[in-house]
Coordinates of C-alpha atoms in Angstrom, one line a residue:
Chain N
M23 CA 108.0 92.2 107.6
R24 CA 104.4 91.4 107.7
V25 CA 102.0 92.3 104.9
A26 CA 98.2 92.2 105.1
I27 CA 96.2 92.3 101.9
C28 CA 92.5 93.3 102.1
C29 CA 90.6 91.6 99.3
R30 CA 87.0 92.0 98.3
G31 CA 84.6 89.6 96.6
V32 CA 82.5 91.5 94.1
P33 CA 79.6 90.5 91.9
I34 CA 79.9 91.3 88.2
D35 CA 77.2 92.4 85.8
V36 CA 74.5 92.4 88.5
P37 CA 71.0 92.8 87.1
L38 CA 68.9 95.4 88.9
E39 CA 66.6 92.8 90.5
S40 CA 69.6 91.3 92.2
A41 CA 70.8 94.5 93.9
L42 CA 68.7 94.7 97.1
V43 CA 68.4 97.5 99.6
V44 CA 68.5 95.8 103.1
Q45 CA 68.3 98.0 106.1
G46 CA 70.0 100.9 104.4
D47 CA 72.7 98.7 102.9
I48 CA 73.0 96.9 99.5
Q49 CA 73.2 93.2 99.2
Y50 CA 73.4 91.1 96.1
K51 CA 71.1 88.2 95.7
D52 CA 71.8 85.1 93.6
T53 CA 75.2 86.3 92.4
D54 CA 78.7 84.7 92.5
F55 CA 81.5 86.7 93.9
Y56 CA 84.8 87.2 92.1
I57 CA 88.0 88.9 93.3
N58 CA 87.9 92.6 92.9
E59 CA 90.3 93.1 90.0
I60 CA 92.5 95.7 91.7
D61 CA 92.7 93.5 94.8
A62 CA 94.2 90.8 92.5
Y63 CA 96.9 93.3 91.7
A64 CA 97.3 93.9 95.5
L65 CA 97.9 90.2 95.9
E66 CA 100.6 90.3 93.2
A67 CA 102.2 93.3 95.0
A68 CA 102.2 91.3 98.3
L69 CA 103.9 88.3 96.5
Y70 CA 106.5 90.7 95.2
L71 CA 107.2 91.8 98.8
K72 CA 107.3 88.2 99.9
K73 CA 109.9 87.4 97.3
T74 CA 112.0 90.6 97.7
Y75 CA 111.8 91.1 101.5
Q76 CA 110.8 87.6 102.7
A77 CA 107.5 89.2 103.9
E78 CA 105.0 87.1 105.7
T79 CA 101.7 87.6 104.0
V80 CA 98.1 87.3 105.1
A81 CA 95.0 88.0 103.1
L82 CA 91.7 89.1 104.7
T83 CA 88.2 89.6 103.4
V84 CA 84.9 90.8 104.8
G85 CA 82.1 88.9 103.1
P86 CA 79.6 86.0 103.1
L87 CA 80.6 82.4 102.5
R88 CA 80.5 82.8 98.8
A89 CA 83.2 85.5 99.0
Q90 CA 85.6 82.9 100.2
E91 CA 86.5 82.4 96.6
V92 CA 88.8 85.4 96.8
L93 CA 90.8 83.7 99.6
Y94 CA 91.2 80.5 97.6
I95 CA 92.7 82.6 94.8
A96 CA 95.1 84.2 97.4
V97 CA 96.1 80.7 98.6
A98 CA 96.6 79.5 95.1
K99 CA 98.8 82.4 94.3
G100 CA 101.0 81.8 97.3
I101 CA 99.7 84.0 100.1
D102 CA 100.7 82.4 103.5
Q103 CA 97.6 82.8 105.5
V104 CA 94.0 83.8 104.8
L105 CA 91.0 84.7 107.0
R106 CA 87.4 85.8 106.5
I107 CA 85.3 88.1 108.6
D108 CA 81.7 87.0 108.1
G109 CA 79.3 89.6 107.0
E110 CA 77.6 91.0 103.9
T111 CA 77.8 94.7 103.3
T112 CA 78.8 97.3 100.6
R113 CA 79.3 100.1 103.2
P114 CA 83.0 101.0 103.2
E115 CA 83.1 102.1 106.9
L116 CA 81.7 98.8 107.9
I117 CA 84.2 96.8 105.8
A118 CA 87.0 98.9 107.2
S119 CA 85.9 98.5 110.8
G120 CA 85.6 94.7 110.3
L121 CA 89.1 94.6 108.9
M122 CA 90.5 96.9 111.5
K123 CA 89.6 94.6 114.3
A124 CA 91.6 91.7 112.7
L125 CA 94.5 94.0 111.6
R126 CA 95.0 95.2 115.2
E127 CA 95.8 91.6 116.1
I128 CA 97.9 90.9 113.0
R129 CA 99.9 94.0 113.4
P130 CA 101.1 94.3 109.8
D131 CA 103.9 96.6 108.7
L132 CA 102.1 97.2 105.4
V133 CA 98.4 96.9 104.6
L134 CA 97.7 96.6 100.8
V135 CA 94.2 97.5 99.5
G136 CA 93.0 98.0 95.9
V137 CA 92.2 101.7 95.3
Q138 CA 88.5 100.9 94.8
S139 CA 86.1 98.1 94.4
E140 CA 84.3 97.4 91.1
D141 CA 80.9 97.4 92.7
W142 CA 81.0 100.4 95.1
M143 CA 83.5 102.5 93.2
G144 CA 84.3 104.8 96.1
G145 CA 87.9 104.1 97.3
E146 CA 87.2 104.9 100.9
V147 CA 88.4 101.7 102.7
G148 CA 92.2 102.4 102.6
G149 CA 91.8 105.9 104.0
Y150 CA 89.6 104.7 106.8
L151 CA 92.1 102.0 107.7
A152 CA 95.0 104.4 107.8
Q153 CA 93.0 106.7 110.1
G154 CA 91.6 104.0 112.3
L155 CA 94.9 102.3 112.7
E156 CA 96.9 105.5 112.8
M157 CA 99.1 104.4 109.9
G158 CA 100.7 106.3 107.1
L159 CA 98.8 106.4 103.8
A160 CA 99.7 106.4 100.1
F161 CA 96.9 106.3 97.5
A162 CA 97.0 105.0 93.9
V163 CA 100.4 103.4 94.4
I164 CA 101.8 102.2 91.1
E165 CA 105.4 101.2 92.0
L166 CA 107.0 99.7 95.1
C167 CA 110.5 101.1 95.0
E168 CA 112.5 100.4 98.2
L169 CA 112.2 99.6 101.9
K170 CA 114.8 101.6 103.9
E171 CA 115.0 102.3 107.6
N172 CA 111.4 101.8 108.4
K173 CA 110.2 103.8 105.4
F174 CA 108.8 102.6 102.1
R175 CA 109.6 104.6 99.0
V176 CA 106.8 104.3 96.5
K177 CA 105.4 106.0 93.4
K178 CA 101.8 107.0 93.2
E179 CA 99.7 108.4 90.4
I180 CA 98.4 111.9 91.0
G181 CA 96.5 112.3 87.7
G182 CA 97.1 113.8 84.3
G183 CA 99.9 111.4 83.6
K184 CA 101.9 112.6 86.6
K185 CA 103.4 110.6 89.4
A186 CA 104.6 111.5 92.9
E187 CA 107.5 109.7 94.5
L188 CA 107.2 109.6 98.3
T189 CA 108.4 107.8 101.4
V190 CA 105.8 106.6 103.9
K191 CA 106.7 105.6 107.4
L192 CA 105.7 102.1 108.4
P193 CA 103.3 100.9 109.4
A194 CA 101.4 102.1 106.4
V195 CA 98.4 101.5 104.2
L196 CA 99.1 101.4 100.5
C197 CA 96.1 101.7 98.2
V198 CA 97.5 100.1 95.1
Q199 CA 96.6 100.8 91.6
S200 CA 96.0 98.2 88.9
G201 CA 99.2 97.5 86.9
I202 CA 101.5 97.7 90.0
Q203 CA 102.7 94.1 89.2
P204 CA 101.8 91.9 86.3
L205 CA 98.8 89.6 86.9
R206 CA 100.0 86.1 86.6
Y207 CA 97.9 83.3 85.2
L208 CA 96.5 80.9 87.8
S209 CA 95.9 77.3 86.6
M210 CA 92.5 75.7 87.3
M211 CA 94.4 72.9 89.0
K212 CA 96.0 75.3 91.5
R213 CA 92.6 76.9 92.2
Q214 CA 91.0 73.5 92.7
K215 CA 93.7 72.5 95.1
A216 CA 93.4 75.7 97.0
R217 CA 89.8 75.0 97.7
N218 CA 90.8 72.2 100.1
T219 CA 92.5 74.8 102.3
P220 CA 90.5 75.4 105.5
I221 CA 89.6 79.1 105.8
K222 CA 90.2 80.6 109.2
M223 CA 87.2 82.6 110.4
Y224 CA 87.6 85.8 112.3
G225 CA 84.2 86.3 113.8
K226 CA 81.2 88.2 112.5
L227 CA 80.8 91.7 111.4
E228 CA 79.2 93.3 114.4
V229 CA 77.2 96.0 112.7
E230 CA 75.5 97.5 115.8
D231 CA 78.8 97.6 117.8
I232 CA 80.4 99.4 114.9
R233 CA 77.5 101.8 114.6
G234 CA 78.0 102.6 118.3
N235 CA 81.7 103.4 117.7
I236 CA 81.2 105.6 114.5
P237 CA 77.6 106.8 114.7
G238 CA 78.3 110.0 112.7
M239 CA 80.0 108.2 109.8
M240 CA 77.0 105.9 109.4
A241 CA 74.5 108.8 109.1
Y242 CA 73.3 107.7 105.7
Q243 CA 71.3 104.8 104.2
A244 CA 70.8 103.4 100.8
E245 CA 67.2 104.1 99.7
R246 CA 67.0 102.8 96.1
V247 CA 69.0 101.2 93.4
S248 CA 68.1 102.0 89.9
V249 CA 69.3 102.0 86.3
P250 CA 70.7 105.4 85.4
V251 CA 68.5 107.3 82.9
K252 CA 70.5 109.9 80.9
E253 CA 68.8 112.5 78.8
G254 CA 71.8 112.5 76.5
R255 CA 71.8 108.8 75.8
A256 CA 73.5 108.0 72.4
E257 CA 71.6 107.9 69.2
M258 CA 71.9 104.3 68.3
I259 CA 73.0 103.4 64.7
T260 CA 71.2 100.3 63.7
G261 CA 71.0 98.0 60.7
D262 CA 73.2 95.1 59.6
R263 CA 77.0 95.4 60.0
S264 CA 77.6 96.8 56.6
E265 CA 74.9 99.5 57.1
K266 CA 76.2 100.4 60.5
A267 CA 79.8 100.8 59.1
A268 CA 78.5 102.9 56.2
K269 CA 76.5 105.2 58.5
L270 CA 79.5 105.5 60.8
L271 CA 81.8 106.6 57.9
E272 CA 79.3 109.2 56.8
L273 CA 79.2 110.6 60.4
I274 CA 83.0 110.8 60.5
K275 CA 83.1 112.3 57.0
G276 CA 80.5 114.9 58.0
T277 CA 82.3 115.9 61.1
I278 CA 85.9 116.2 59.9
Chain F
M11 CA 75.3 124.9 107.8
E12 CA 78.5 126.0 106.2
S13 CA 79.7 124.7 102.8
F14 CA 83.3 124.4 101.7
V15 CA 84.7 123.5 98.3
Y16 CA 88.3 122.4 98.2
I17 CA 90.0 123.8 95.1
E18 CA 92.7 121.5 93.8
P19 CA 95.7 122.9 91.9
A20 CA 95.2 122.7 88.2
E21 CA 97.3 123.8 85.2
E22 CA 94.4 125.6 83.7
G23 CA 94.1 127.9 86.7
L24 CA 90.8 126.8 88.2
D25 CA 90.2 123.1 88.4
S26 CA 87.2 122.2 86.3
T27 CA 85.5 120.0 88.9
A28 CA 85.9 122.7 91.5
K29 CA 84.3 125.2 89.1
Q30 CA 81.5 122.7 88.5
M31 CA 80.9 122.3 92.2
V32 CA 80.9 126.0 93.0
S33 CA 78.6 126.7 90.0
Y34 CA 76.1 124.2 91.3
L35 CA 76.3 125.2 94.9
S36 CA 76.1 129.0 94.2
K37 CA 72.6 128.4 92.8
I38 CA 71.4 126.7 96.0
S39 CA 69.6 128.8 98.6
V40 CA 71.9 130.1 101.3
D41 CA 69.2 128.9 103.8
L42 CA 70.2 125.4 102.8
R43 CA 73.9 125.5 102.1
G44 CA 74.9 128.4 104.4
P45 CA 77.9 130.5 103.3
L46 CA 79.9 129.0 100.5
R47 CA 83.7 129.1 100.9
G48 CA 86.4 128.0 98.5
I49 CA 89.6 126.6 100.1
C50 CA 92.8 126.9 98.3
V51 CA 95.9 125.3 99.9
G52 CA 98.9 127.2 98.4
G53 CA 99.1 130.1 96.0
H54 CA 98.0 128.4 92.8
L55 CA 95.0 130.7 92.4
E56 CA 97.1 133.9 93.1
G57 CA 95.8 136.6 90.7
K58 CA 93.1 134.3 89.3
E59 CA 90.6 134.8 92.2
G60 CA 88.3 136.5 89.7
L61 CA 87.5 133.1 88.2
L62 CA 85.4 132.5 91.3
R63 CA 83.6 135.9 91.3
G64 CA 79.9 135.5 92.1
L65 CA 80.4 131.8 92.7
V66 CA 81.7 131.8 96.3
D67 CA 81.1 134.0 99.3
E68 CA 84.7 133.8 100.4
L69 CA 88.0 132.3 99.3
I70 CA 90.2 130.9 102.0
V71 CA 93.9 130.8 100.9
V72 CA 96.2 128.8 103.2
D73 CA 99.9 129.5 103.0
V74 CA 101.9 126.3 102.7
P75 CA 105.6 125.7 102.5
Q76 CA 106.7 124.5 99.1
E77 CA 107.7 121.0 100.3
C78 CA 104.1 120.4 101.7
A79 CA 102.1 121.9 98.8
S80 CA 101.5 118.5 97.2
N81 CA 101.6 116.4 100.3
T82 CA 98.1 115.0 100.8
E83 CA 98.7 114.3 104.5
A84 CA 99.5 118.0 105.1
I85 CA 96.4 119.1 103.0
A86 CA 94.2 116.7 105.1
N87 CA 95.6 118.3 108.3
V88 CA 94.7 121.8 107.0
L89 CA 91.2 120.9 105.7
T90 CA 90.4 119.0 108.9
E91 CA 91.1 122.0 111.1
I92 CA 89.4 124.6 108.9
V93 CA 86.3 122.6 108.1
G94 CA 86.2 121.2 111.6
E95 CA 85.8 124.6 113.2
S96 CA 82.2 124.5 112.0
S97 CA 79.8 122.2 113.8
Q98 CA 77.7 121.5 110.7
R99 CA 79.7 121.5 107.6
L100 CA 79.7 120.2 104.1
L101 CA 83.0 119.7 102.4
F102 CA 82.9 119.1 98.6
L103 CA 85.9 117.6 96.9
G104 CA 86.6 116.5 93.3
H105 CA 86.5 112.7 93.0
T106 CA 90.1 112.8 91.8
Y107 CA 93.0 110.8 93.3
Q108 CA 93.6 113.6 95.8
G109 CA 89.9 113.9 96.6
M110 CA 89.6 110.1 97.0
E111 CA 92.6 110.2 99.5
L112 CA 91.4 113.2 101.4
G113 CA 87.7 112.4 101.8
P114 CA 87.9 109.3 104.0
V115 CA 90.8 110.7 106.1
I116 CA 88.9 113.9 106.9
G117 CA 85.6 112.1 107.3
W118 CA 87.0 109.6 109.8
R119 CA 88.6 112.4 111.8
L120 CA 85.5 114.5 111.9
G121 CA 83.2 111.5 112.4
I122 CA 80.8 112.5 109.5
P123 CA 79.6 110.5 106.5
V124 CA 81.7 110.3 103.4
I125 CA 79.8 110.1 100.1
A126 CA 82.3 109.3 97.4
N127 CA 81.8 109.5 93.6
C128 CA 78.7 111.6 93.9
I129 CA 76.8 112.5 90.7
G130 CA 73.7 114.1 92.3
F131 CA 73.1 116.0 95.5
D132 CA 69.6 117.3 96.4
W133 CA 68.7 119.0 99.7
K134 CA 65.6 117.2 101.0
D135 CA 63.8 117.2 104.4
G136 CA 66.7 118.7 106.4
G137 CA 69.2 116.3 104.8
A138 CA 70.2 115.4 101.4
V139 CA 69.7 112.7 98.8
C140 CA 72.9 111.7 97.0
T141 CA 73.1 109.7 93.9
R142 CA 76.2 107.7 93.0
P143 CA 77.1 105.0 90.6
L144 CA 77.4 101.3 91.3
Q145 CA 78.7 98.4 89.2
G146 CA 80.8 100.4 86.8
G147 CA 78.0 102.8 86.2
K148 CA 75.4 100.3 85.0
L149 CA 73.4 100.9 88.2
Q150 CA 73.2 103.8 90.6
V151 CA 72.1 104.1 94.2
S152 CA 70.3 106.9 96.0
L153 CA 71.5 107.6 99.5
R154 CA 69.7 109.5 102.2
V155 CA 72.3 111.5 104.1
H156 CA 71.6 113.1 107.5
L157 CA 73.4 116.4 107.7
D158 CA 73.2 117.0 111.5
H159 CA 76.9 117.4 111.6
G160 CA 77.5 117.7 107.9
A161 CA 79.2 115.4 105.4
I162 CA 82.2 115.0 103.0
V163 CA 81.1 114.7 99.4
S164 CA 83.4 113.9 96.5
V165 CA 81.9 114.8 93.2
Q166 CA 82.5 113.1 89.9
K167 CA 84.0 115.3 87.1
G168 CA 81.2 116.4 84.8
A169 CA 78.4 115.6 87.2
W170 CA 77.5 119.3 87.3
K171 CA 77.7 122.0 84.7
E172 CA 80.2 124.9 84.8
E173 CA 78.8 128.4 84.9
T174 CA 80.5 131.6 83.7
P175 CA 81.3 133.9 86.6
Q176 CA 78.8 136.8 87.0
E177 CA 79.8 140.1 85.5
T178 CA 80.4 142.1 88.6
S179 CA 83.0 144.5 89.8
D180 CA 82.9 143.2 93.3
S181 CA 86.0 141.5 94.4
I182 CA 86.0 138.2 96.3
P183 CA 86.7 138.4 100.0
V184 CA 89.9 136.6 100.5
K185 CA 90.8 135.3 103.9
R186 CA 94.5 134.4 104.3
V187 CA 95.4 131.8 106.8
A188 CA 99.1 131.4 107.9
W189 CA 100.7 128.0 107.9
K190 CA 100.8 126.2 111.3
D191 CA 103.6 123.8 112.1
S192 CA 101.0 121.4 113.6
W193 CA 99.9 120.8 110.0
A194 CA 103.2 119.4 108.9
P195 CA 103.1 115.8 107.7
Q196 CA 104.4 113.2 110.1
K197 CA 104.2 110.1 108.0
A198 CA 104.7 110.8 104.3
E199 CA 107.3 112.9 102.5
I200 CA 107.1 113.8 98.9
I201 CA 110.5 113.4 97.1
G202 CA 109.5 114.6 93.7
I203 CA 106.9 114.7 90.9
T204 CA 107.5 113.3 87.5
E205 CA 105.4 113.4 84.3
E206 CA 105.1 110.5 81.8
T207 CA 107.3 111.3 78.8
L208 CA 106.2 110.6 75.2
E209 CA 109.4 108.7 74.4
G210 CA 108.9 108.9 70.7
E211 CA 105.1 108.2 70.9
E212 CA 102.6 110.5 69.3
D213 CA 101.0 113.1 71.5
I214 CA 97.3 112.0 71.7
T215 CA 96.3 115.4 73.1
K216 CA 96.9 116.9 69.7
A217 CA 94.8 114.3 67.7
E218 CA 91.7 115.3 65.8
I219 CA 90.5 111.7 65.7
L220 CA 91.2 109.3 68.4
V221 CA 90.7 105.6 67.8
S222 CA 90.5 104.5 71.4
V223 CA 90.5 100.8 72.5
G224 CA 89.5 99.2 75.7
R225 CA 89.3 95.8 77.2
G226 CA 87.2 94.7 74.2
L227 CA 90.4 94.5 72.3
G228 CA 90.8 91.0 73.7
D229 CA 94.3 90.3 72.7
P230 CA 97.4 92.5 71.8
D231 CA 97.5 90.6 68.5
N232 CA 94.4 92.5 67.5
L233 CA 96.1 95.9 67.8
P234 CA 97.3 96.2 64.2
L235 CA 93.6 96.3 63.1
F236 CA 93.0 99.4 65.2
R237 CA 96.3 101.0 64.2
E238 CA 95.3 100.5 60.6
L239 CA 91.9 102.1 61.3
A240 CA 93.6 105.1 63.1
G241 CA 95.9 105.4 60.1
S242 CA 93.1 105.3 57.6
L243 CA 91.2 108.0 59.4
G244 CA 94.2 110.2 59.9
G245 CA 94.0 109.8 63.6
M246 CA 95.9 108.3 66.5
I247 CA 95.4 105.3 68.7
S248 CA 94.7 105.7 72.4
C249 CA 93.3 103.5 75.1
S250 CA 91.6 103.0 78.5
R251 CA 93.5 101.9 81.6
P252 CA 93.2 98.1 81.3
V253 CA 95.1 98.1 78.0
V254 CA 98.0 99.9 79.7
D255 CA 97.9 97.6 82.8
L256 CA 98.1 94.6 80.5
G257 CA 101.2 96.1 78.8
W258 CA 99.5 96.3 75.4
L259 CA 100.0 100.0 74.9
P260 CA 102.3 102.5 76.7
A261 CA 100.9 104.8 79.4
S262 CA 101.4 107.8 77.1
R263 CA 98.4 106.5 75.1
Q264 CA 96.1 106.3 78.1
V265 CA 93.0 108.6 78.4
G266 CA 91.5 109.2 81.8
I267 CA 91.9 110.4 85.3
S268 CA 95.4 108.9 85.5
G269 CA 96.3 109.4 81.9
R270 CA 95.8 112.3 79.4
T271 CA 92.9 114.6 79.0
V272 CA 92.0 114.8 75.3
S273 CA 89.9 117.1 73.1
P274 CA 89.7 115.5 69.6
V275 CA 86.9 116.3 67.2
I276 CA 85.9 112.6 67.2
Y277 CA 86.6 110.1 69.9
L278 CA 85.9 106.6 68.6
A279 CA 85.5 104.5 71.8
L280 CA 85.9 100.9 70.8
G281 CA 85.3 98.2 73.3
I282 CA 85.4 100.7 76.2
S283 CA 82.8 100.3 78.9
G284 CA 82.8 104.0 79.9
Q285 CA 83.8 104.1 83.5
S286 CA 83.9 107.6 85.1
N287 CA 87.7 107.4 85.5
H288 CA 88.1 107.0 81.8
L289 CA 85.4 109.6 80.8
A290 CA 87.1 112.2 83.2
G291 CA 89.9 112.4 80.5
I292 CA 87.6 113.4 77.7
N293 CA 86.6 117.0 77.5
P294 CA 82.8 117.4 77.6
S295 CA 82.5 119.0 74.2
V296 CA 84.0 116.0 72.4
E297 CA 81.8 113.9 70.1
I298 CA 82.0 110.3 71.3
I299 CA 81.1 107.5 68.9
A300 CA 81.0 104.2 70.8
V301 CA 81.0 100.7 69.6
N302 CA 80.5 98.0 72.2
K303 CA 78.8 94.6 72.2
D304 CA 77.2 95.3 75.6
A305 CA 74.1 97.4 74.9
A306 CA 74.0 98.3 78.6
A307 CA 77.6 99.7 78.6
P308 CA 77.7 103.1 80.4
I309 CA 79.6 104.6 77.5
F310 CA 76.3 104.8 75.6
N311 CA 75.1 107.3 78.2
E312 CA 77.9 109.7 77.3
A313 CA 78.3 109.0 73.5
K314 CA 76.6 111.0 70.8
Y315 CA 76.3 108.0 68.6
G316 CA 76.4 104.3 69.5
I317 CA 76.7 101.0 67.8
V318 CA 76.1 97.7 69.4
D319 CA 78.5 95.2 67.9
D320 CA 81.6 93.2 68.5
I321 CA 84.6 95.5 67.6
L322 CA 86.6 92.6 66.4
E323 CA 84.0 91.8 63.7
F324 CA 82.8 95.4 63.1
I325 CA 86.2 97.1 62.5
P326 CA 87.3 94.8 59.6
E327 CA 84.0 95.7 57.9
L328 CA 84.6 99.4 58.5
L329 CA 88.2 99.0 57.1
D330 CA 86.8 97.2 54.0
Q331 CA 84.4 100.1 53.3
I332 CA 87.2 102.7 53.8
K333 CA 89.4 100.8 51.3
K334 CA 86.5 100.6 48.8
R335 CA 85.8 104.3 49.1
K336 CA 89.5 105.2 48.6
T337 CA 89.7 103.0 45.5
S338 CA 86.4 104.1 43.9

């Protein structure tokens, strides 16, 4: 069994001036990239599959050089192979197209993707991969139950505290939810050691080629990034800590 | 142009996000949006069609075998064919788990843009400008969308306001579509659906005051402080997703898209950033009071009152004052 994990490097707490619109795309200037938290859970799920089914594991990312950090984390955790597709984009259809090219060669039985990234918050990549690679799909997977006769039985969240149990034929894309496996602590020593691992490059994200293949899907451009201004922004309670606590108690008392 | 709204099954009859979408779209000029059609896969709106009166021009009800009713692959097959019959179409979905799964699948098949997690949609210059959050809601991006062939748009719960259906005696035209075997799922099969049981835990949906903790809790050793606060206020403790993922509280305490939907009188959001997935589980009429050390946390955009402070230092002060009031 071969398992591919698609990881993304994301910036955290980006100030407005660092989020730039570049040719209808968003790029982040002067920011470090960290592993998208849900993708870290996807790595743990892959390691569970490695342990349980002796799966061969490979982690991929689409990103610039500084996104390589996510692959070092994958190596340090115990993923067998890693590779990077060079390119900087937040557009999910571009990310998925870049991953697809590599995945067609890797031919995994399972592709694990976090349900969404912390920066874009859309959750599109898994669905695009399943369609583009003609694989089965399960979204918001919270439990890997059993592999049996070329089908994986999983549980997925469907909202409102409910879960659906389903089987998906392999090959399949599983968009995993946080909490699918416990996140294990990674020592600094292991991370440092992983940084000596050479990262295999899998070419560059060919944006114009992809645009030619999926022109309709790319019929949108980012115009402007801004800070949301809400009419109903909270009335802020100020003062020292004691005053704030007293005012809060009055509010609660007045409401109940 | 033709506009479609997918109506997800919901216990309350009409899914609130679907109602918000049709409420918004019904006010848009027909010249822009074209006819507005609701699509219901299965009989979950049977006898409740009146809830859409005056809000849609037509309701399409698709017969579906019971075993396929909650199979997203089958629903994607149905929607792709119905929506794909039009050459210029807009399909609106709720930004729910089902909508998040359906949108990219249908968009890829039809070759049209997918705008997920939309909070604003304005027709402009023959296209549309969509607004959607970035970076946990601290930023947002405006996207110019070309609608030559249409688009798939998933809309965040609460982005638009619900309208009461018009008082009219007109019935809604209902078009019934028979199930086709070609829609049957080929790759995924649903075995069953289960609901999280309370297992001796309190039912947070019945609380008047919820003391809800997020990642700002820092460590499970800090939980007794918040349990004490909940007890002092006569409330219950609830939480956001990371607290459950870390195993600090059970899933029955989770508020949000994947947890419970709650309607307390007061929702005390402590160390919760306010991501849309969490806010989707709080009914809009609820008074949120937020305490967070990050003044830019999106929760302050939704709360009625806000306090910028570290919850681990603020809550002991609050508890002290409660004790003093009780003894005086």
